[in-house]
Amino acid sequence: QDAWFYLGEFDKETKIKHKINKKGNGVYIFLIEGNVEIDGESLVKRDALGVWDTESFDLYANQNSRILLIEVPLNY
């Protein structure tokens, strides 16, 4: 299926770059707890965001946070 699932727990003020595994995939991001920024877009508890047409994105946790990333092929 070429799908990847990530569950992350971050301490405050943590920054990472997430690289998408396969060209043509998109990532569904669900913030379980905390506060994060994805390429400048702020998310708070229970917010979700879709990311596509990119090779990577930056994630910055402003406080202790739990986040779920689901990467799947996009067919549109």
PDB file of C-alpha atoms in Angstrom, residues 25-69:
ATOM      1  CA  ASN A  25       2.242  10.702  -1.362  1.00  0.00           C
ATOM      2  CA  GLY A  26       0.538  13.119   0.991  1.00  0.00           C
ATOM      3  CA  VAL A  27       0.515  13.286   4.782  1.00  0.00           C
ATOM      4  CA  TYR A  28      -2.525  13.614   7.052  1.00  0.00           C
ATOM      5  CA  ILE A  29      -1.444  15.227  10.320  1.00  0.00           C
ATOM      6  CA  PHE A  30      -3.538  14.915  13.485  1.00  0.00           C
ATOM      7  CA  LEU A  31      -2.447  16.692  16.667  1.00  0.00           C
ATOM      8  CA  ILE A  32      -3.483  14.614  19.680  1.00  0.00           C
ATOM      9  CA  GLU A  33      -2.119  16.942  22.387  1.00  0.00           C
ATOM     10  CA  GLY A  34      -0.140  20.150  22.535  1.00  0.00           C
ATOM     11  CA  ASN A  35       0.662  22.913  20.090  1.00  0.00           C
ATOM     12  CA  VAL A  36       2.750  22.631  16.916  1.00  0.00           C
ATOM     13  CA  GLU A  37       3.524  24.563  13.754  1.00  0.00           C
ATOM     14  CA  ILE A  38       3.712  22.836  10.372  1.00  0.00           C
ATOM     15  CA  ASP A  39       5.500  25.084   7.862  1.00  0.00           C
ATOM     16  CA  GLY A  40       4.122  28.133   9.707  1.00  0.00           C
ATOM     17  CA  GLU A  41       0.545  26.796  10.178  1.00  0.00           C
ATOM     18  CA  SER A  42      -0.411  26.600  13.872  1.00  0.00           C
ATOM     19  CA  LEU A  43      -2.224  23.532  15.162  1.00  0.00           C
ATOM     20  CA  VAL A  44      -3.734  23.024  18.608  1.00  0.00           C
ATOM     21  CA  LYS A  45      -5.172  19.927  20.295  1.00  0.00           C
ATOM     22  CA  ARG A  46      -7.362  17.861  17.907  1.00  0.00           C
ATOM     23  CA  ASP A  47      -6.554  19.973  14.822  1.00  0.00           C
ATOM     24  CA  ALA A  48      -5.725  18.239  11.554  1.00  0.00           C
ATOM     25  CA  LEU A  49      -3.907  19.269   8.396  1.00  0.00           C
ATOM     26  CA  GLY A  50      -3.140  17.716   5.016  1.00  0.00           C
ATOM     27  CA  VAL A  51       0.220  18.208   3.280  1.00  0.00           C
ATOM     28  CA  TRP A  52       0.922  17.263  -0.357  1.00  0.00           C
ATOM     29  CA  ASP A  53       2.908  18.345  -3.419  1.00  0.00           C
ATOM     30  CA  THR A  54       6.112  18.632  -1.404  1.00  0.00           C
ATOM     31  CA  GLU A  55       9.118  16.463  -0.543  1.00  0.00           C
ATOM     32  CA  SER A  56       9.290  17.498   3.118  1.00  0.00           C
ATOM     33  CA  PHE A  57       7.889  19.824   5.755  1.00  0.00           C
ATOM     34  CA  ASP A  58       9.067  21.376   9.022  1.00  0.00           C
ATOM     35  CA  LEU A  59       7.399  20.541  12.327  1.00  0.00           C
ATOM     36  CA  TYR A  60       7.991  22.700  15.390  1.00  0.00           C
ATOM     37  CA  ALA A  61       6.534  21.668  18.777  1.00  0.00           C
ATOM     38  CA  ASN A  62       5.953  24.771  20.929  1.00  0.00           C
ATOM     39  CA  GLN A  63       5.135  22.668  23.994  1.00  0.00           C
ATOM     40  CA  ASN A  64       4.938  18.995  24.957  1.00  0.00           C
ATOM     41  CA  SER A  65       2.958  17.461  22.093  1.00  0.00           C
ATOM     42  CA  ARG A  66       1.695  14.150  20.680  1.00  0.00           C
ATOM     43  CA  ILE A  67       1.110  13.927  16.950  1.00  0.00           C
ATOM     44  CA  LEU A  68       0.008  11.291  14.441  1.00  0.00           C
ATOM     45  CA  LEU A  69       1.238  11.383  10.826  1.00  0.00           C
TER      46      LEU A  69
END
